[in-house]
mmCIF file of C-alpha atoms in Angstrom:
data_model
loop_
_atom_site.group_PDB
_atom_site.id
_atom_site.type_symbol
_atom_site.label_atom_id
_atom_site.label_comp_id
_atom_site.label_asym_id
_atom_site.label_seq_id
_atom_site.Cartn_x
_atom_site.Cartn_y
_atom_site.Cartn_z
ATOM 1 C CA UNK A 1 0.339 -0.051 0.350
ATOM 2 C CA UNK A 2 2.292 2.259 0.958
ATOM 3 C CA UNK A 3 4.691 1.545 -2.075
ATOM 4 C CA UNK A 4 1.881 2.570 -4.672
ATOM 5 C CA UNK A 5 1.221 5.876 -2.213
ATOM 6 C CA UNK A 6 5.195 6.832 -3.145
ATOM 7 C CA UNK A 7 5.023 5.784 -6.721
ATOM 8 C CA UNK A 8 1.821 8.119 -7.028
ATOM 9 C CA UNK A 9 3.432 10.907 -9.441
ATOM 10 C CA UNK A 10 1.278 13.872 -7.566
ATOM 11 C CA UNK A 11 3.076 12.456 -3.883
ATOM 12 C CA UNK A 12 6.159 12.253 -5.643
ATOM 13 C CA UNK A 13 5.795 15.706 -7.511
ATOM 14 C CA UNK A 14 4.782 16.629 -4.207
ATOM 15 C CA UNK A 15 8.144 15.806 -2.075
ATOM 16 C CA UNK A 16 10.063 16.549 -4.785
ATOM 17 C CA UNK A 17 9.100 20.238 -4.046
ATOM 18 C CA UNK A 18 9.229 19.941 -0.477
ATOM 19 C CA UNK A 19 12.423 18.487 -0.464
ATOM 20 C CA UNK A 20 13.844 21.563 -3.305
ATOM 21 C CA UNK A 21 12.045 24.225 -0.934
ATOM 22 C CA UNK A 22 14.460 22.494 1.905
ATOM 23 C CA UNK A 23 17.441 22.423 0.126
ATOM 24 C CA UNK A 24 17.438 25.431 -1.276
ATOM 25 C CA UNK A 25 16.453 27.271 2.274
ATOM 26 C CA UNK A 26 19.332 25.728 4.190
ATOM 27 C CA UNK A 27 21.349 26.724 0.493
ATOM 28 C CA UNK A 28 20.177 30.003 1.413
ATOM 29 C CA UNK A 29 20.593 30.568 5.063
ATOM 30 C CA UNK A 30 24.054 29.128 4.975
ATOM 31 C CA UNK A 31 25.030 31.895 2.050
ATOM 32 C CA UNK A 32 23.551 34.192 4.435
ATOM 33 C CA UNK A 33 25.909 33.432 7.415
ATOM 34 C CA UNK A 34 28.948 33.862 4.902
ATOM 35 C CA UNK A 35 27.730 36.970 3.404
ATOM 36 C CA UNK A 36 27.035 38.792 6.965
ATOM 37 C CA UNK A 37 29.156 36.652 9.492
ATOM 38 C CA UNK A 38 25.912 36.703 11.039
ATOM 39 C CA UNK A 39 27.084 34.097 14.073
ATOM 40 C CA UNK A 40 30.909 35.947 14.123
ATOM 41 C CA UNK A 41 31.768 39.062 16.052
ATOM 42 C CA UNK A 42 35.313 41.201 16.324
ATOM 43 C CA UNK A 43 36.128 42.502 20.073
ATOM 44 C CA UNK A 44 37.193 46.482 19.388
ATOM 45 C CA UNK A 45 40.238 46.576 20.429
ATOM 46 C CA UNK A 46 41.669 50.137 22.863
ATOM 47 C CA UNK A 47 43.566 52.221 19.784
ATOM 48 C CA UNK A 48 44.157 55.353 22.741
ATOM 49 C CA UNK A 49 47.320 56.926 22.507
ATOM 50 C CA UNK A 50 47.607 54.725 18.788
ATOM 51 C CA UNK A 51 49.064 56.582 16.071
ATOM 52 C CA UNK A 52 46.605 56.331 12.760
ATOM 53 C CA UNK A 53 49.083 53.405 11.047
ATOM 54 C CA UNK A 54 49.409 51.591 13.908
ATOM 55 C CA UNK A 55 45.489 51.659 14.805
ATOM 56 C CA UNK A 56 44.814 51.073 11.094
ATOM 57 C CA UNK A 57 47.741 48.056 11.667
ATOM 58 C CA UNK A 58 45.539 46.220 14.493
ATOM 59 C CA UNK A 59 41.774 46.728 13.234
ATOM 60 C CA UNK A 60 43.653 45.291 9.880
ATOM 61 C CA UNK A 61 44.651 42.208 11.882
ATOM 62 C CA UNK A 62 41.051 42.189 13.642
ATOM 63 C CA UNK A 63 39.015 42.782 10.375
ATOM 64 C CA UNK A 64 37.796 45.671 10.879
ATOM 65 C CA UNK A 65 38.222 49.820 9.302
ATOM 66 C CA UNK A 66 38.856 52.925 10.929
ATOM 67 C CA UNK A 67 38.512 56.561 9.848
ATOM 68 C CA UNK A 68 39.478 59.697 11.122
ATOM 69 C CA UNK A 69 36.544 61.142 11.663
ATOM 70 C CA UNK A 70 37.343 64.413 14.079
ATOM 71 C CA UNK A 71 40.022 66.202 15.987
ATOM 72 C CA UNK A 72 41.368 67.486 18.796
ATOM 73 C CA UNK A 73 44.214 69.536 20.406
ATOM 74 C CA UNK A 74 45.171 68.441 24.158
ATOM 75 C CA UNK A 75 48.613 70.032 24.910
ATOM 76 C CA UNK A 76 49.396 67.301 27.403
ATOM 77 C CA UNK A 77 49.040 63.967 25.280
ATOM 78 C CA UNK A 78 50.806 63.039 21.551
ATOM 79 C CA UNK A 79 50.632 64.709 18.666
ATOM 80 C CA UNK A 80 48.618 62.407 16.545
ATOM 81 C CA UNK A 81 47.868 60.363 18.777
ATOM 82 C CA UNK A 82 44.134 58.725 19.253
ATOM 83 C CA UNK A 83 42.406 60.225 22.508
ATOM 84 C CA UNK A 84 38.747 58.805 21.618
ATOM 85 C CA UNK A 85 36.480 56.277 19.741
ATOM 86 C CA UNK A 86 33.270 55.253 18.778
ATOM 87 C CA UNK A 87 32.841 51.989 19.400
ATOM 88 C CA UNK A 88 34.499 51.929 22.633
ATOM 89 C CA UNK A 89 36.867 49.350 23.356
ATOM 90 C CA UNK A 90 35.195 46.589 24.281
ATOM 91 C CA UNK A 91 32.418 46.537 21.986
ATOM 92 C CA UNK A 92 31.443 43.381 20.189
ATOM 93 C CA UNK A 93 30.508 44.571 16.560
ATOM 94 C CA UNK A 94 30.688 42.270 12.826
ATOM 95 C CA UNK A 95 33.734 41.706 10.964
ATOM 96 C CA UNK A 96 33.979 44.945 8.497
ATOM 97 C CA UNK A 97 32.643 47.445 10.980
ATOM 98 C CA UNK A 98 34.094 51.023 10.885
ATOM 99 C CA UNK A 99 35.589 52.328 14.175
ATOM 100 C CA UNK A 100 35.978 56.525 13.659
ATOM 101 C CA UNK A 101 38.876 58.016 15.819
ATOM 102 C CA UNK A 102 39.129 61.031 16.733
ATOM 103 C CA UNK A 103 42.882 62.458 16.940
ATOM 104 C CA UNK A 104 45.034 64.965 18.757
ATOM 105 C CA UNK A 105 46.076 67.449 16.497
ATOM 106 C CA UNK A 106 49.701 67.990 15.525
ATOM 107 C CA UNK A 107 49.490 71.850 16.619
ATOM 108 C CA UNK A 108 47.772 74.021 18.033
ATOM 109 C CA UNK A 109 44.199 75.436 16.833
ATOM 110 C CA UNK A 110 44.425 79.509 17.539
ATOM 111 C CA UNK A 111 41.648 81.251 19.047
ATOM 112 C CA UNK A 112 40.985 84.542 19.037
ATOM 113 C CA UNK A 113 40.688 85.954 23.032
ATOM 114 C CA UNK A 114 36.773 86.941 23.905
ATOM 115 C CA UNK A 115 36.588 90.751 24.946
ATOM 116 C CA UNK A 116 36.174 89.411 29.368
ATOM 117 C CA UNK A 117 36.456 93.475 30.016
ATOM 118 C CA UNK A 118 33.433 94.222 32.399
ATOM 119 C CA UNK A 119 31.819 91.440 32.168
ATOM 120 C CA UNK A 120 30.689 89.145 35.889
ATOM 121 C CA UNK A 121 33.275 86.375 36.555
ATOM 122 C CA UNK A 122 30.085 83.987 35.454
ATOM 123 C CA UNK A 123 30.104 85.734 31.834
ATOM 124 C CA UNK A 124 33.555 85.175 31.906
ATOM 125 C CA UNK A 125 33.422 81.685 32.704
ATOM 126 C CA UNK A 126 31.163 80.202 30.211
ATOM 127 C CA UNK A 127 32.930 82.599 27.869
ATOM 128 C CA UNK A 128 36.471 81.184 28.089
ATOM 129 C CA UNK A 129 34.986 77.820 28.021
ATOM 130 C CA UNK A 130 33.392 78.428 24.468
ATOM 131 C CA UNK A 131 36.380 79.604 22.908
ATOM 132 C CA UNK A 132 37.970 76.688 24.992
ATOM 133 C CA UNK A 133 40.165 78.270 27.092
ATOM 134 C CA UNK A 134 40.715 77.813 30.951
ATOM 135 C CA UNK A 135 40.634 79.577 33.614
ATOM 136 C CA UNK A 136 43.474 80.277 35.853
ATOM 137 C CA UNK A 137 43.375 82.162 38.819
ATOM 138 C CA UNK A 138 41.230 84.783 40.234
ATOM 139 C CA UNK A 139 42.935 88.530 41.407
ATOM 140 C CA UNK A 140 41.855 90.534 43.248
ATOM 141 C CA UNK A 141 41.821 94.401 43.531
ATOM 142 C CA UNK A 142 40.138 97.023 45.237
ATOM 143 C CA UNK A 143 37.133 98.564 43.122
ATOM 144 C CA UNK A 144 33.472 99.120 43.718
ATOM 145 C CA UNK A 145 31.843 96.338 42.164
ATOM 146 C CA UNK A 146 33.004 92.281 43.285
ATOM 147 C CA UNK A 147 33.932 90.198 41.029
ATOM 148 C CA UNK A 148 33.565 92.457 38.055
ATOM 149 C CA UNK A 149 36.577 91.919 34.979
ATOM 150 C CA UNK A 150 39.116 95.031 34.739
ATOM 151 C CA UNK A 151 41.525 93.222 33.210
ATOM 152 C CA UNK A 152 42.718 89.907 31.055
ATOM 153 C CA UNK A 153 46.255 88.448 31.073
ATOM 154 C CA UNK A 154 47.973 86.099 29.472
ATOM 155 C CA UNK A 155 51.434 85.039 30.609
ATOM 156 C CA UNK A 156 51.207 87.950 33.038
ATOM 157 C CA UNK A 157 50.806 89.891 30.295
ATOM 158 C CA UNK A 158 47.514 92.124 29.146
ATOM 159 C CA UNK A 159 45.837 90.370 26.527
ATOM 160 C CA UNK A 160 44.238 92.254 23.976
ATOM 161 C CA UNK A 161 40.661 90.829 22.908
ATOM 162 C CA UNK A 162 40.843 89.914 19.396
ATOM 163 C CA UNK A 163 44.598 88.465 20.245
ATOM 164 C CA UNK A 164 45.413 85.355 18.892
ATOM 165 C CA UNK A 165 45.010 82.618 21.361
ATOM 166 C CA UNK A 166 46.137 78.682 21.253
ATOM 167 C CA UNK A 167 43.306 76.462 22.657
ATOM 168 C CA UNK A 168 43.301 74.981 26.209
ATOM 169 C CA UNK A 169 45.249 77.964 26.904
ATOM 170 C CA UNK A 170 44.946 78.732 30.848
ATOM 171 C CA UNK A 171 43.511 83.373 31.096
ATOM 172 C CA UNK A 172 44.067 84.669 34.006
ATOM 173 C CA UNK A 173 41.233 87.025 35.330
ATOM 174 C CA UNK A 174 41.853 90.692 37.476
ATOM 175 C CA UNK A 175 38.523 91.382 39.089
ATOM 176 C CA UNK A 176 36.877 93.575 41.252
ATOM 177 C CA UNK A 177 36.646 94.083 44.972
ATOM 178 C CA UNK A 178 34.162 95.597 47.803
ATOM 179 C CA UNK A 179 35.028 96.611 50.389
ATOM 180 C CA UNK A 180 30.912 95.458 51.327
ATOM 181 C CA UNK A 181 31.598 91.943 49.963
ATOM 182 C CA UNK A 182 34.812 90.757 49.565
ATOM 183 C CA UNK A 183 34.374 87.046 52.123
ATOM 184 C CA UNK A 184 32.741 83.977 50.923
ATOM 185 C CA UNK A 185 32.815 80.005 52.265
ATOM 186 C CA UNK A 186 34.978 77.127 51.458
ATOM 187 C CA UNK A 187 32.884 74.390 49.218
ATOM 188 C CA UNK A 188 33.182 70.683 49.650
ATOM 189 C CA UNK A 189 34.667 69.038 46.695
ATOM 190 C CA UNK A 190 35.666 66.280 48.470
ATOM 191 C CA UNK A 191 34.749 62.899 46.014
ATOM 192 C CA UNK A 192 34.725 65.329 42.517
ATOM 193 C CA UNK A 193 36.695 64.652 39.531
ATOM 194 C CA UNK A 194 39.725 67.253 39.415
ATOM 195 C CA UNK A 195 37.915 69.969 36.309
ATOM 196 C CA UNK A 196 34.668 70.385 38.323
ATOM 197 C CA UNK A 197 36.701 70.218 41.817
ATOM 198 C CA UNK A 198 38.093 72.908 39.659
ATOM 199 C CA UNK A 199 34.700 74.798 38.441
ATOM 200 C CA UNK A 200 33.462 74.783 42.295
ATOM 201 C CA UNK A 201 36.632 76.773 43.735
ATOM 202 C CA UNK A 202 36.455 78.521 40.866
ATOM 203 C CA UNK A 203 32.295 79.359 41.581
ATOM 204 C CA UNK A 204 32.878 80.110 45.339
ATOM 205 C CA UNK A 205 35.919 83.128 44.175
ATOM 206 C CA UNK A 206 38.455 81.043 45.358
ATOM 207 C CA UNK A 207 41.714 80.004 44.021
ATOM 208 C CA UNK A 208 43.636 76.678 43.262
ATOM 209 C CA UNK A 209 46.950 75.806 45.743
ATOM 210 C CA UNK A 210 49.262 73.258 45.474
ATOM 211 C CA UNK A 211 47.593 70.720 43.572
ATOM 212 C CA UNK A 212 48.460 66.742 45.050
ATOM 213 C CA UNK A 213 48.566 63.637 42.835
ATOM 214 C CA UNK A 214 48.908 60.317 44.782
ATOM 215 C CA UNK A 215 50.604 56.707 42.984
ATOM 216 C CA UNK A 216 47.374 55.619 41.848
ATOM 217 C CA UNK A 217 47.431 58.565 39.584
ATOM 218 C CA UNK A 218 50.215 57.139 36.109
ATOM 219 C CA UNK A 219 48.915 59.683 33.755
ATOM 220 C CA UNK A 220 47.280 62.709 32.040
ATOM 221 C CA UNK A 221 44.355 60.562 31.853
ATOM 222 C CA UNK A 222 44.665 58.994 35.282
ATOM 223 C CA UNK A 223 44.440 63.583 36.097
ATOM 224 C CA UNK A 224 41.123 63.942 34.214
ATOM 225 C CA UNK A 225 39.238 61.022 36.280
ATOM 226 C CA UNK A 226 41.174 60.987 39.444
ATOM 227 C CA UNK A 227 39.471 62.498 42.400
ATOM 228 C CA UNK A 228 39.793 64.188 45.534
ATOM 229 C CA UNK A 229 39.876 62.965 48.992
ATOM 230 C CA UNK A 230 41.375 65.375 50.641
ATOM 231 C CA UNK A 231 41.352 69.190 50.865
ATOM 232 C CA UNK A 232 42.572 72.169 52.231
ATOM 233 C CA UNK A 233 40.982 73.834 54.347
ATOM 234 C CA UNK A 234 38.353 71.778 54.767
ATOM 235 C CA UNK A 235 35.095 72.425 53.785
ATOM 236 C CA UNK A 236 33.104 74.903 56.764
ATOM 237 C CA UNK A 237 30.560 77.716 57.569
ATOM 238 C CA UNK A 238 33.228 79.772 58.774
ATOM 239 C CA UNK A 239 34.139 83.123 55.929
ATOM 240 C CA UNK A 240 37.088 83.906 54.527
ATOM 241 C CA UNK A 241 38.865 86.351 51.566
ATOM 242 C CA UNK A 242 38.024 86.071 48.646
ATOM 243 C CA UNK A 243 40.985 84.905 45.796
ATOM 244 C CA UNK A 244 42.408 82.694 49.003
ATOM 245 C CA UNK A 245 43.263 79.144 48.053
ATOM 246 C CA UNK A 246 41.970 75.707 48.620
ATOM 247 C CA UNK A 247 44.638 73.063 48.311
ATOM 248 C CA UNK A 248 43.718 69.933 46.971
ATOM 249 C CA UNK A 249 45.147 66.046 47.011
ATOM 250 C CA UNK A 250 42.623 63.629 44.049
ATOM 251 C CA UNK A 251 43.698 60.015 43.399
ATOM 252 C CA UNK A 252 41.958 57.034 41.368
ATOM 253 C CA UNK A 253 40.723 54.913 44.508
ATOM 254 C CA UNK A 254 37.667 55.005 45.844
ATOM 255 C CA UNK A 255 38.092 53.479 49.105
ATOM 256 C CA UNK A 256 40.237 56.403 50.299
ATOM 257 C CA UNK A 257 37.556 59.039 50.227
ATOM 258 C CA UNK A 258 36.203 57.303 52.889
ATOM 259 C CA UNK A 259 38.633 57.646 54.933
ATOM 260 C CA UNK A 260 38.932 61.059 55.290
#
């Protein structure tokens, strides 16, 4: 009975069609896996601090591509070295994926010095940041208006608005200090990263004094991520003179912060 059933030409055609469909489906799945490398992934390596040539060579070994899409200028980093990447190191991607790199420019970008005379300290800080410049020391002199910018200095010399200046350069500000409004409090910056701690100290009309990094901080990148574990003077409700210094000590060891 079964022999006669399978010998029927209709049944044969149906079975043949089913076999053909299954075969084509299996072949398509195999080809799709080969073409898209669906089952394969590559872990993105860390290209940080490599030259573009080194990054390209390593990427070729891993079966991915790199492309420089942006550049910045960081004074303390090696010129031409990779400073950032997307996707980040450790991310799993398909072979052939493009990794976009940001490199440190070989030469500093020049910006025009803004005109900060007559504006408030808060406005001056914002303007400096927008130009890629940093606030250095706040130098107080007697004046009728507190925290009003009177002069702007670069390397201890007055710099005129519009003068070309290197990005990331530090600008000192001479600001007014009224005899009726000349004190402030010391903020608590414990646990803050370096840049945030400096911003807060400046916000309180104070200067950063002695800066110390412990043994866990070994390079520039570490210094950016280090956190304040000790400050002097300590935060208090007692007032101090504007322009006073706050010294800070920084570490990468989070456990050290809770000990003080």
